[in-house]
Amino acid sequence: MRLTRPFLLAIVAFAILAALPLVLSGNLLNASIKMMIAALFALSFTLAMGQAGMLSFGHAAYYGLGAFAALQMMRAVEQQVLWFPTPLIPLAGAFVGFAFGLLFGWFATQRSGVYFSMVTLALAELLFTIAPNLSSIFGDESGISTIRGPSWGFTFGPDNQVYYLVLAWVAICSLLMWGFTQTPLGRLALALRDNEHRVRFLGFNTHVARTLIFAISCLFTGVAGSLLAIANEAANYTIFSAQASANVVLQTFIGGAGTFFGPALGAAVMTFFARVTSDLTRSWLLYQGLIFVLIMLFAPTGLGGLVAQHAQKVRAGGWRLLVGPYALAAIAGVLLIAGLVFTVESIHVVLTDAYAAARRSAGGAWVPYKLFGTSFLPNSLTTWALPIGLLLAGGLLLPVARRLTMAAWREVTAVPKTDDGAVSVPARSSEGASA
Amino acid sequence: MEYLVVSALNGIVHGLLLFMVSAGLTLIFGMMGVLNFAHAWFYMLGAYVGFTLTRHGGFWAGLLLAPIVAGGLGVLVERYMLRRVHKYGHAHELLLTFGLAFIIEEVIKLFYGDALVSYQMPDYLRFAAFTIFDTNYPFYRLFMGAVALVMFVILYLLLAYTRVGIIVRAATYKPTTVEALGHNLPLVFMGVFAGGTAMAGLAGGVAGAFYPTGPNMAVDFGTLVFVVVVVGGLGSVLGALIASLMIGLFISFAVGIQVSLADVLALVGLGDWARSVGGLLTLKLQTIANSMPFLLMLLILLVRPAGLMGDRQ
């Protein structure tokens, strides 16, 4: 294996991850565990999506099945029905994920394109509706819980040990998935994405190939689910919900499905974002949705695509031209975000029952509400002058920043200074950069 | 007998309602190739518009405004969002509407909270239309069915007998030719998208007053609508009608049947074995009534992957 730059970067990334428990503790360490699991989930999802073009809206099904397989295994170990080392529990999730991936994938890959998406969604919904009724396997509405058994000299009590267990599995699975993309089947996946008809005319059984690729994706999803089960020691049927399937889609495309590690980046960033913002505001899902739609509109290649585009330009020395416009765009962005967040949070506070009660006790008059440590009066003009001013300023600044950014990008791409000659970025990327 | 008649009526009404939403979805898909993931969220929007208007303005104003608001939002979405990402392909459009569904749901939650809202029909519509076998059949169910039927007839007449309908149908088959003949294709697209979302909004306004109106209504209904279009065949309005009625009837009959696989196996003498195994075999049909549409979909995929009325891919 050649030590290429991405490969070196991956090694550095995993080395940093391995060192994290030395500096992080408690809550943050737990967050890192969840981020790594989400990253693995997104990577496995991308195996079907990015490689073979199969956009699954029901990947939570295999995630949940992996989790329940692991929980049942752990419970069997706990009740001493059988002996199985805790670090190898994800194998159970992998097996169940693969088996159901084959079964469900066989149905879903009957169709391609948007049909496939809808069928996968319906299959996940099938599990979601049946699971609470099968209490022997999935528990009742409260789910099942168990504990991690000690094995191989580890107790798996402290978060540290769980962290390294998860890290090891994520590293191994990432390597395996990357390896898979280099195998003949992995290359075939790309061909299937680009032109299925042609692959069929070349003599391949495309249905079998697509089913296999889907099942392999589900295998790694099952591993991610098991890791979640090991980390949480519990799960219930809501793990199959459409919300869970939706999350991985959002995270993957925010990260950018076109690059191998983009989805992992997106999943880690968005999991962290969710963890931080869900404590601060109940509208965090709205912000996540807005981020997703903005990325879809203005940066279709996602964060990973943006990073890849810029890495090339930074090496070529083009960053000097871009710093100015980007700073302006950042200011405009901050103004707009501040205005939006203020509006949303104000609406949220004013419409709560608590505020309505406060108003009633004040005889129906408007009472001030607290936000960001300051009091505001909902019916005063000065309160609303703030967000309107912010939004106006941002809205006026943004087109200017956008024009400057596009001009700068044109200049950067016009003079190709890369080592390998004139590789110019297509015009679309200038729009992407202005987001 | 009573069970049969009442279940059949309920199933047909539920089916017609499903059709109101899935017809728009399938029309939009057939014409533009866009699978509007957010379609059921326009249905939800319609219900909430109706709810708001019952408090300020009245029930009928709500029914009038629900399709206008949903259709208006549809225009904006098509003009300023879908058209932008059209060049990146259909998967990208699907993802965009998927994100949009999220935003609609969260904005509604922001204003109306996470709980169900009490969207009620006016009292003068709350009476029994007729009594069959001692069961009072609510008039409102018939009203919902009638609205859906009227809409279907109008849609059919519009598509079959008007100039606009001819252009729309032609654009489904050969969009570039239609454009070459001098028709404003983007305007036609926008019109169809607005029409489809308006229909979903109207369905929401009508059905929200009878069924629970809450933040989950779009997800629950949305997956059903997707099943309908997979079963019926994407792009076929007639297929959507047949599939909607099938699924409506399937659910309404399954809800009342207390049979499990074990009871069926008992007919061939395996009942005791099945009961000892438990799990799936002893689940009563009643408890998994909500899973029936998905099972029907799997069956259809097995025997006719293109859907009942669909073309192969």
XYZ file of C-alpha atoms in Angstrom:
748
model
C 0.000 0.000 0.000
C 1.429 3.352 -0.994
C 1.577 5.976 1.722
C -0.472 8.588 -0.082
C -1.426 11.901 1.449
C -5.023 10.938 2.408
C -3.715 7.763 3.982
C -1.182 9.720 6.055
C -3.913 12.150 7.060
C -6.074 9.242 8.199
C -3.216 7.872 10.313
C -2.682 11.287 11.886
C -6.422 11.592 12.548
C -6.564 8.227 14.290
C -3.412 9.033 16.285
C -5.074 12.220 17.533
C -8.235 10.268 18.345
C -6.158 7.728 20.281
C -4.621 10.510 22.356
C -7.940 12.252 23.108
C -8.841 10.354 26.319
C -5.685 11.774 27.896
C -7.122 15.288 27.695
C -10.882 14.744 27.585
C -13.021 13.465 30.376
C -16.586 12.704 31.344
C -19.137 14.354 29.150
C -16.786 15.228 26.309
C -15.354 11.721 26.158
C -18.876 10.355 25.954
C -19.616 12.838 23.161
C -16.520 11.652 21.303
C -17.736 8.054 21.526
C -21.074 9.056 20.006
C -19.305 11.083 17.319
C -17.168 8.139 16.282
C -20.181 5.832 16.144
C -22.097 8.376 14.064
C -19.083 8.670 11.764
C -18.989 4.908 11.245
C -22.740 4.877 10.594
C -22.345 7.635 8.000
C -19.401 5.872 6.339
C -21.343 2.635 6.041
C -24.353 4.537 4.687
C -22.103 6.173 2.105
C -20.861 2.782 0.990
C -24.319 2.211 -0.494
C -25.013 5.855 -1.378
C -21.759 7.401 -2.541
C -20.406 4.274 -4.156
C -23.426 2.591 -5.678
C -25.847 5.537 -5.783
C -28.383 3.770 -3.592
C -29.954 6.482 -1.457
C -31.405 4.595 1.500
C -33.942 6.386 3.661
C -34.195 3.444 6.039
C -30.706 2.694 7.235
C -31.830 3.001 10.844
C -33.349 -0.463 10.376
C -29.931 -2.129 10.184
C -28.490 0.204 12.809
C -31.263 -0.830 15.196
C -31.016 -4.510 14.331
C -27.272 -4.382 14.999
C -27.929 -2.704 18.332
C -30.527 -5.273 19.393
C -28.340 -8.167 18.225
C -25.550 -6.844 20.448
C -27.912 -6.296 23.383
C -29.319 -9.826 23.140
C -25.778 -11.185 22.982
C -24.722 -9.141 26.006
C -27.800 -10.270 27.875
C -27.060 -13.905 27.078
C -23.518 -13.425 28.393
C -24.845 -11.656 31.479
C -27.251 -14.521 32.210
C -24.421 -16.967 31.481
C -26.341 -18.724 28.743
C -23.244 -18.506 26.598
C -19.757 -17.090 26.775
C -18.611 -14.433 24.342
C -15.938 -11.752 24.740
C -17.385 -8.228 24.933
C -14.935 -6.714 22.413
C -16.209 -9.112 19.753
C -19.917 -8.396 20.368
C -20.109 -6.121 17.275
C -19.615 -9.260 15.204
C -23.172 -10.186 16.169
C -24.367 -6.819 14.867
C -22.354 -7.314 11.693
C -23.906 -10.719 11.113
C -27.489 -9.568 11.723
C -26.954 -6.404 9.682
C -25.622 -8.429 6.768
C -28.403 -11.022 6.960
C -31.181 -8.427 6.994
C -29.328 -6.361 4.424
C -29.481 -9.351 2.096
C -33.157 -9.992 2.798
C -34.414 -6.396 2.678
C -31.882 -5.421 0.039
C -33.208 -8.144 -2.216
C -36.603 -6.431 -2.172
C -35.379 -2.853 -2.256
C -32.905 -3.297 -5.108
C -35.717 -4.535 -7.320
C -36.050 -0.868 -8.087
C -33.487 1.884 -8.412
C -33.503 5.627 -8.023
C -36.221 7.245 -5.948
C -38.213 3.995 -5.781
C -35.342 2.428 -3.907
C -35.379 5.291 -1.416
C -39.078 4.866 -0.756
C -38.890 1.098 -0.387
C -36.061 1.332 2.129
C -38.051 3.927 4.057
C -41.094 1.656 4.124
C -39.010 -1.343 5.241
C -37.608 0.602 8.174
C -41.112 1.772 9.014
C -42.260 -1.869 8.946
C -39.719 -2.717 11.635
C -40.679 0.418 13.553
C -44.339 -0.628 13.665
C -43.699 -4.305 14.442
C -40.830 -4.012 16.935
C -42.825 -2.871 20.000
C -45.127 -5.875 19.504
C -42.308 -8.409 19.563
C -41.366 -7.929 23.182
C -39.253 -11.095 23.412
C -36.747 -9.664 20.945
C -37.033 -5.887 21.133
C -38.493 -5.496 24.607
C -41.710 -3.556 24.998
C -41.923 0.213 24.623
C -39.129 0.754 27.125
C -36.789 -1.549 25.229
C -34.142 -3.796 26.751
C -31.094 -3.000 28.818
C -28.149 -5.023 30.032
C -24.543 -4.515 31.116
C -21.138 -4.887 29.483
C -19.403 -7.995 30.777
C -15.695 -7.908 31.629
C -13.402 -9.846 29.340
C -9.810 -9.960 28.112
C -8.693 -8.333 31.327
C -10.822 -5.242 30.825
C -13.871 -4.408 32.917
C -15.347 -2.027 30.298
C -16.660 -0.022 33.206
C -14.897 3.324 32.667
C -15.603 5.371 29.534
C -11.927 5.200 28.607
C -12.065 1.518 27.841
C -15.304 1.867 25.879
C -13.688 4.698 23.945
C -10.757 2.559 22.846
C -13.023 -0.354 22.006
C -15.133 1.916 19.774
C -12.059 3.566 18.274
C -10.540 0.192 17.398
C -13.725 -0.963 15.691
C -14.185 2.329 13.843
C -10.580 2.254 12.634
C -10.783 -1.366 11.482
C -14.153 -0.872 9.782
C -13.034 2.338 8.040
C -9.985 0.525 6.703
C -12.092 -2.425 5.578
C -14.608 -0.161 3.862
C -11.849 1.755 2.137
C -10.375 -1.567 1.096
C -13.776 -2.660 -0.200
C -13.938 0.309 -2.557
C -10.707 -0.991 -4.144
C -12.015 -4.514 -4.750
C -13.607 -5.525 -8.069
C -17.058 -5.460 -6.413
C -16.310 -1.985 -5.063
C -15.369 -0.766 -8.526
C -18.488 -2.404 -9.922
C -20.496 -0.341 -7.439
C -19.236 2.842 -9.098
C -20.193 1.471 -12.494
C -23.668 0.618 -11.191
C -24.095 4.144 -9.946
C -23.104 5.665 -13.267
C -24.866 3.376 -15.722
C -26.699 0.297 -14.574
C -27.927 -0.614 -18.041
C -24.433 -0.807 -19.387
C -23.281 -2.995 -16.508
C -26.150 -5.352 -17.253
C -25.214 -5.501 -20.919
C -21.666 -6.343 -19.895
C -23.092 -9.551 -18.459
C -23.266 -8.784 -14.742
C -26.277 -9.723 -12.687
C -26.923 -6.218 -11.423
C -29.634 -7.225 -8.971
C -27.325 -9.636 -7.163
C -24.468 -7.131 -7.224
C -26.632 -4.328 -5.821
C -28.054 -6.618 -3.140
C -24.534 -7.661 -2.101
C -23.243 -4.098 -1.954
C -26.287 -3.019 0.027
C -25.827 -5.931 2.444
C -22.156 -5.074 2.960
C -23.175 -1.511 3.758
C -25.723 -2.907 6.239
C -23.029 -5.105 7.769
C -21.000 -2.073 8.815
C -24.181 -0.255 9.857
C -24.870 -3.224 12.129
C -21.422 -2.821 13.660
C -22.146 0.856 14.321
C -25.443 -0.110 15.948
C -23.736 -2.679 18.177
C -21.163 -0.126 19.253
C -23.997 2.197 20.233
C -25.587 -0.647 22.205
C -22.285 -1.351 23.971
C -21.832 2.327 24.780
C -25.426 2.867 26.013
C -26.106 -0.646 27.361
C -29.746 -0.119 26.317
C -31.978 0.567 23.329
C -35.676 0.674 22.507
C -37.731 0.509 19.337
C -37.408 4.246 18.595
C -33.963 3.437 17.201
C -35.875 2.312 14.077
C -37.704 5.631 13.708
C -37.708 7.669 10.516
C -35.932 10.372 12.520
C -32.902 8.107 13.003
C -32.794 7.236 9.308
C -33.136 10.890 8.430
C -30.250 11.898 10.676
C -27.681 9.805 8.867
C -28.844 11.174 5.505
C -28.555 14.756 6.758
C -25.150 14.170 8.301
C -23.759 12.379 5.270
C -24.761 15.062 2.811
C -23.708 17.913 5.063
C -20.330 16.185 5.128
C -20.429 15.520 1.401
C -21.134 12.096 -0.050
C -18.656 12.527 -2.884
C -15.551 12.094 -0.747
C -14.687 9.053 1.327
C -14.156 10.760 4.678
C -16.564 13.670 4.126
C -19.530 11.798 5.639
C -17.503 10.890 8.715
C -16.600 14.547 9.101
C -20.233 15.600 8.661
C -21.478 13.009 11.141
C -18.913 13.962 13.772
C -19.552 17.694 13.355
C -23.338 17.362 13.358
C -23.396 14.958 16.316
C -21.336 17.430 18.270
C -23.550 20.272 17.036
C -26.647 18.355 18.142
C -25.146 17.620 21.527
C -24.230 21.234 22.198
C -27.294 22.934 20.749
C -29.910 20.465 21.993
C -29.060 21.553 25.519
C -29.365 25.219 24.618
C -32.455 25.324 22.433
C -35.397 23.173 21.487
C -35.221 24.428 17.913
C -31.903 22.735 17.139
C -33.537 20.426 14.599
C -34.702 23.497 12.722
C -31.140 24.823 12.597
C -29.892 21.432 11.449
C -32.505 21.370 8.689
C -31.566 24.902 7.619
C -27.878 24.007 7.481
C -28.727 20.976 5.369
C -30.901 22.891 2.898
C -28.350 25.699 2.589
C -25.614 23.171 1.866
C -27.814 21.423 -0.682
C -28.530 24.771 -2.377
C -25.140 26.431 -2.303
C -22.485 23.795 -1.647
C -23.795 20.601 -3.228
C -20.541 18.771 -2.605
C -20.842 19.279 1.149
C -18.195 20.192 3.693
C -15.870 17.484 2.409
C -16.148 18.812 -1.135
C -15.453 22.370 0.025
C -12.386 21.231 1.948
C -11.118 19.271 -1.042
C -11.603 22.245 -3.388
C -9.836 24.595 -1.049
C -6.978 22.270 -0.147
C -5.985 22.346 -3.790
C -6.137 26.128 -3.988
C -4.363 26.702 -0.700
C -1.464 24.630 -1.932
C -1.413 26.682 -5.090
C -1.160 29.878 -3.049
C -4.610 31.133 -4.056
C -5.704 31.668 -0.469
C -4.329 35.217 -0.392
C -6.987 36.278 -2.874
C -9.722 34.491 -1.009
C -9.113 35.638 2.566
C -10.672 39.090 2.103
C -13.942 38.046 0.444
C -14.281 35.119 2.861
C -13.907 37.380 5.878
C -16.642 39.608 4.487
C -18.847 36.590 3.791
C -18.225 35.364 7.329
C -19.319 38.710 8.786
C -22.465 38.669 6.657
C -23.111 35.102 7.734
C -22.700 35.885 11.416
C -25.086 38.855 11.123
C -27.706 36.758 9.369
C -27.355 33.857 11.803
C -27.577 36.190 14.796
C -30.733 37.811 13.407
C -32.314 34.464 12.631
C -31.434 32.857 15.955
C -32.758 35.881 17.837
C -36.057 35.761 15.927
C -36.526 32.006 16.325
C -35.644 31.962 20.008
C -37.853 34.985 20.717
C -40.831 33.339 19.018
C -40.081 30.203 20.924
C -39.987 31.908 24.312
C -43.058 34.070 23.704
C -45.156 31.078 22.624
C -44.347 28.877 25.624
C -46.999 28.097 28.235
C -44.809 29.687 30.884
C -44.892 32.996 29.075
C -48.641 32.755 28.519
C -49.069 32.178 32.262
C -46.867 35.177 33.049
C -49.010 37.280 30.730
C -52.217 36.111 32.358
C -50.927 36.970 35.801
C -49.994 40.421 34.483
C -53.595 40.960 33.394
C -53.041 40.248 29.699
C -50.369 42.871 29.205
C -47.142 42.077 27.366
C -44.425 41.201 29.851
C -40.691 41.201 29.146
C -39.029 37.884 28.363
C -35.469 36.845 29.091
C -33.150 35.862 26.290
C -29.343 35.738 26.250
C -29.304 37.213 29.759
C -31.231 40.366 28.762
C -34.898 41.287 28.988
C -36.892 42.154 25.903
C -40.431 43.424 25.506
C -42.259 41.553 22.692
C -44.413 44.496 21.629
C -41.715 47.140 21.584
C -40.228 48.312 18.337
C -36.687 48.387 19.723
C -36.807 44.642 20.390
C -37.547 43.849 16.777
C -35.268 46.558 15.405
C -32.366 44.379 16.547
C -33.050 41.236 14.456
C -34.392 43.264 11.540
C -31.243 45.372 11.579
C -29.041 42.293 11.776
C -30.882 40.540 8.950
C -30.880 43.679 6.789
C -27.173 44.326 7.299
C -26.340 40.683 6.615
C -28.672 40.556 3.643
C -27.087 43.648 2.099
C -23.557 42.470 2.801
C -24.032 38.955 1.464
C -24.466 39.797 -2.259
C -21.371 41.999 -2.076
C -19.361 39.232 -0.437
C -20.725 36.791 -2.969
C -19.671 38.942 -5.908
C -16.196 39.450 -4.487
C -15.837 35.729 -3.710
C -16.849 34.755 -7.217
C -14.420 37.254 -8.698
C -11.636 35.928 -6.480
C -12.464 32.352 -7.433
C -12.379 33.226 -11.093
C -8.938 34.706 -10.592
C -7.731 31.705 -8.602
C -8.994 29.215 -11.128
C -7.805 31.266 -14.100
C -4.133 30.927 -13.154
C -3.596 27.253 -12.453
C -0.509 26.953 -10.295
C -0.963 23.324 -9.290
C 1.908 20.925 -9.759
C 0.088 18.750 -12.249
C -0.719 21.557 -14.642
C -3.969 23.150 -15.676
C -6.629 21.531 -13.580
C -9.290 24.181 -13.455
C -12.263 23.875 -11.182
C -15.608 23.986 -13.004
C -17.662 27.161 -12.788
C -20.093 25.569 -10.346
C -17.490 25.529 -7.567
C -17.460 29.309 -7.421
C -21.075 29.174 -6.300
C -20.171 26.460 -3.873
C -17.541 28.608 -2.271
C -19.814 31.556 -1.710
C -22.135 29.662 0.631
C -72.125 -7.949 7.906
C -72.119 -4.742 9.883
C -68.363 -5.074 10.243
C -67.982 -5.603 6.500
C -70.024 -2.582 5.472
C -68.605 -0.165 8.022
C -65.012 -1.282 7.393
C -65.498 -1.001 3.665
C -66.892 2.528 3.980
C -64.110 3.621 6.325
C -61.520 2.044 4.076
C -62.846 3.781 0.982
C -62.884 7.183 2.684
C -59.366 6.711 4.041
C -58.274 5.520 0.614
C -59.746 8.564 -1.122
C -57.937 10.786 1.326
C -54.666 8.996 0.605
C -55.393 9.473 -3.056
C -55.804 13.226 -2.653
C -52.239 13.472 -1.425
C -50.632 10.792 -3.567
C -52.228 12.077 -6.796
C -50.283 15.327 -6.494
C -47.093 13.482 -5.651
C -47.389 11.115 -8.564
C -48.316 13.931 -10.997
C -45.297 15.977 -9.964
C -43.068 12.960 -10.293
C -44.465 11.908 -13.637
C -43.875 15.351 -15.061
C -40.754 16.671 -13.455
C -39.057 13.502 -12.283
C -38.908 15.099 -8.848
C -39.923 12.976 -5.921
C -41.205 15.615 -3.533
C -40.283 14.102 -0.177
C -41.920 17.039 1.586
C -45.295 16.326 -0.013
C -46.923 14.987 3.153
C -45.549 17.995 5.008
C -47.682 20.215 2.788
C -50.609 18.079 3.958
C -49.563 18.816 7.533
C -49.251 22.507 6.707
C -52.807 22.459 5.351
C -54.097 20.949 8.582
C -52.375 23.581 10.697
C -53.640 26.403 8.478
C -57.121 24.981 8.915
C -56.635 24.787 12.666
C -55.442 28.385 12.876
C -58.351 29.634 10.804
C -60.958 27.835 12.919
C -59.880 30.135 15.730
C -59.715 33.314 13.638
C -62.126 33.306 10.741
C -63.881 29.996 10.663
C -63.674 26.474 9.347
C -64.581 27.221 5.722
C -62.067 30.038 5.495
C -59.510 27.480 6.672
C -60.493 25.042 3.959
C -60.153 27.818 1.409
C -56.836 29.071 2.684
C -55.174 25.687 3.303
C -54.638 24.887 -0.392
C -53.705 28.513 -1.124
C -50.977 28.583 1.532
C -49.670 25.134 0.612
C -49.750 25.910 -3.091
C -48.116 29.296 -2.547
C -45.289 27.702 -0.627
C -45.066 25.144 -3.418
C -44.537 27.951 -5.956
C -41.729 29.442 -3.888
C -40.081 26.057 -3.378
C -40.201 25.233 -7.067
C -39.094 28.655 -8.264
C -36.319 29.433 -5.811
C -35.071 26.051 -4.639
C -35.809 23.126 -6.946
C -34.956 25.045 -10.093
C -31.601 25.951 -8.595
C -30.526 22.394 -7.911
C -32.082 20.873 -11.030
C -28.672 20.697 -12.690
C -27.311 18.390 -9.985
C -29.842 15.656 -10.743
C -32.934 14.073 -9.266
C -31.280 12.604 -6.178
C -30.228 16.099 -5.219
C -33.769 17.414 -5.668
C -35.061 14.591 -3.493
C -32.559 15.499 -0.780
C -33.496 19.158 -0.963
C -37.191 18.429 -0.431
C -36.172 16.042 2.334
C -34.438 18.913 4.137
C -37.435 21.109 3.441
C -39.719 18.585 5.149
C -37.553 18.953 8.235
C -37.815 22.732 8.172
C -41.603 22.790 7.674
C -42.074 20.392 10.570
C -39.764 22.306 12.887
C -41.254 25.699 12.044
C -44.739 24.325 12.745
C -43.468 22.871 16.030
C -41.941 26.244 16.864
C -45.342 27.931 16.623
C -47.676 25.178 17.790
C -45.581 23.068 20.144
C -44.872 19.335 20.242
C -48.354 18.255 21.331
C -51.473 17.534 19.295
C -53.647 20.562 18.590
C -57.421 20.296 18.802
C -58.498 20.997 15.254
C -62.250 20.337 15.305
C -64.893 20.336 12.647
C -67.756 22.797 13.243
C -70.604 21.385 15.311
C -73.164 21.551 12.512
C -71.069 19.018 10.559
C -70.908 16.678 13.515
C -73.929 14.444 12.976
C -74.666 10.949 11.837
C -75.308 10.696 8.138
C -77.191 7.430 8.459
C -77.485 4.444 10.725
C -76.535 1.012 9.563
C -76.968 -1.980 11.860
C -77.198 0.301 14.921
C -73.983 2.105 14.025
C -74.168 5.848 13.504
C -72.046 6.679 10.520
C -70.505 10.143 10.877
C -71.386 12.605 8.139
C -67.891 14.076 8.156
C -66.379 10.867 6.806
C -68.718 11.084 3.831
C -67.805 14.755 3.481
C -64.100 13.886 3.276
C -64.806 11.226 0.698
C -66.944 13.643 -1.290
C -64.251 16.345 -1.304
C -61.727 13.807 -2.583
C -64.132 12.554 -5.245
C -64.975 16.061 -6.443
C -61.292 16.840 -6.607
C -60.635 13.701 -8.606
C -63.375 14.563 -11.086
C -62.108 18.132 -11.481
C -58.552 16.894 -11.925
C -59.656 14.373 -14.502
C -61.717 16.883 -16.475
C -58.884 19.392 -16.313
C -56.314 16.926 -17.590
C -58.520 15.266 -20.160
C -60.528 18.095 -21.706
C -58.728 21.422 -21.360
C -55.885 22.963 -23.280
C -53.839 23.286 -20.121
C -54.443 19.612 -19.474
C -53.190 18.675 -22.920
C -50.004 20.670 -22.422
C -49.446 19.127 -18.997
C -49.964 15.609 -20.322
C -47.741 16.282 -23.303
C -45.031 17.667 -21.037
C -45.103 14.400 -19.104
C -44.016 12.488 -22.177
C -41.898 14.899 -24.224
C -40.968 18.012 -22.249
C -38.459 19.283 -24.790
C -40.916 19.005 -27.667
C -43.517 20.919 -25.677
C -40.973 23.629 -25.031
C -39.974 23.711 -28.687
C -43.623 24.311 -29.584
C -43.427 27.579 -27.704
C -44.976 26.674 -24.384
C -43.487 28.079 -21.215
C -42.294 24.831 -19.677
C -40.923 26.259 -16.413
C -44.316 27.879 -15.832
C -46.056 24.552 -16.470
C -43.713 22.862 -14.003
C -44.380 25.520 -11.414
C -48.107 25.200 -11.981
C -48.092 21.440 -11.575
C -45.956 21.647 -8.455
C -48.243 24.283 -6.984
C -51.320 22.280 -7.930
C -49.980 19.122 -6.348
C -49.005 20.814 -3.113
C -52.324 22.692 -3.018
C -54.156 19.368 -3.245
C -52.091 18.044 -0.352
C -52.871 21.210 1.605
C -56.610 20.847 0.947
C -56.477 17.201 2.031
C -54.752 18.295 5.238
C -57.334 20.989 5.889
C -60.191 18.522 5.443
C -58.666 15.479 7.167
C -56.969 17.321 10.021
C -60.361 18.119 11.530
C -61.230 14.423 11.741
C -57.920 12.658 12.329
C -55.442 13.879 14.969
C -53.496 16.979 13.950
C -50.003 16.955 15.398
C -46.302 17.039 14.591
C -46.235 13.326 13.681
C -49.021 13.415 11.135
C -46.717 14.091 8.201
C -44.284 11.255 8.890
C -47.079 8.763 9.474
C -49.058 9.821 6.442
C -45.972 10.396 4.313
C -44.724 6.843 4.518
C -48.205 5.608 3.579
C -48.238 7.928 0.591
C -44.886 6.563 -0.548
C -46.219 3.037 -0.252
C -49.205 4.080 -2.367
C -47.055 5.387 -5.188
C -44.746 2.356 -5.110
C -47.738 0.018 -5.235
C -49.613 2.049 -7.834
C -46.626 2.821 -10.002
C -44.983 6.247 -9.878
C -46.438 8.687 -12.364
C -49.773 6.929 -12.808
C -52.762 8.780 -11.343
C -55.054 5.810 -11.921
C -52.529 3.529 -10.233
C -52.454 5.894 -7.268
C -56.266 5.732 -7.036
C -56.356 1.925 -7.076
C -53.464 1.596 -4.634
C -54.958 4.198 -2.276
C -58.278 2.379 -2.133
C -56.530 -0.986 -1.661
C -54.440 0.295 1.201
C -57.339 2.121 2.811
C -59.409 -1.069 2.745
C -56.485 -3.234 3.885
C -55.931 -1.126 6.992
C -59.580 -0.726 7.900
C -60.264 -4.464 7.629
C -57.069 -5.505 9.408
C -57.900 -3.304 12.402
C -60.910 -5.467 13.256
C -59.488 -8.929 12.697
C -58.211 -10.798 15.739
C -56.540 -13.618 13.837
C -52.882 -14.531 14.198
C -50.675 -16.823 12.136
C -51.015 -19.364 14.930
C -54.787 -19.524 14.370
C -54.216 -20.136 10.679
C -51.678 -22.846 11.444
C -54.166 -24.406 13.862
C -56.304 -25.287 10.839
C -53.600 -27.713 9.764
C -52.959 -28.905 13.312
C -49.887 -26.797 14.055
C -51.643 -24.363 16.409
C -50.031 -25.580 19.638
C -46.583 -25.573 18.107
C -47.053 -22.033 16.796
C -48.276 -20.800 20.174
C -45.248 -22.325 21.877
C -42.949 -20.532 19.432
C -44.699 -17.199 20.030
C -43.212 -14.011 18.555
C -44.411 -13.208 15.063
C -46.648 -16.271 14.922
C -48.944 -15.163 17.728
C -49.195 -11.502 16.732
C -52.805 -10.657 16.041
C -53.545 -9.035 12.705
C -55.180 -6.218 14.632
C -51.967 -5.170 16.379
C -49.984 -5.055 13.154
C -52.680 -3.335 11.086
C -50.347 -0.398 10.575
C -47.740 -2.708 9.077
C -50.153 -4.111 6.496
C -49.434 -1.483 3.796
C -45.731 -2.278 3.997
C -46.383 -6.001 3.679
C -48.617 -5.304 0.682
C -45.800 -3.281 -0.835
C -43.356 -6.182 -0.421
C -45.857 -8.493 -2.076
C -46.265 -6.124 -5.028
C -42.502 -5.769 -5.369
C -42.258 -9.542 -5.546
C -44.865 -10.103 -8.233
C -44.883 -6.817 -10.119
C -41.850 -4.619 -9.378
C -43.043 -1.760 -11.598
C -46.196 -1.277 -9.529
C -49.766 -1.987 -10.556
C -50.020 0.568 -13.352
C -46.384 1.599 -13.719
C -44.059 1.228 -16.658
C -40.892 -0.752 -16.141
C -38.577 1.796 -14.464
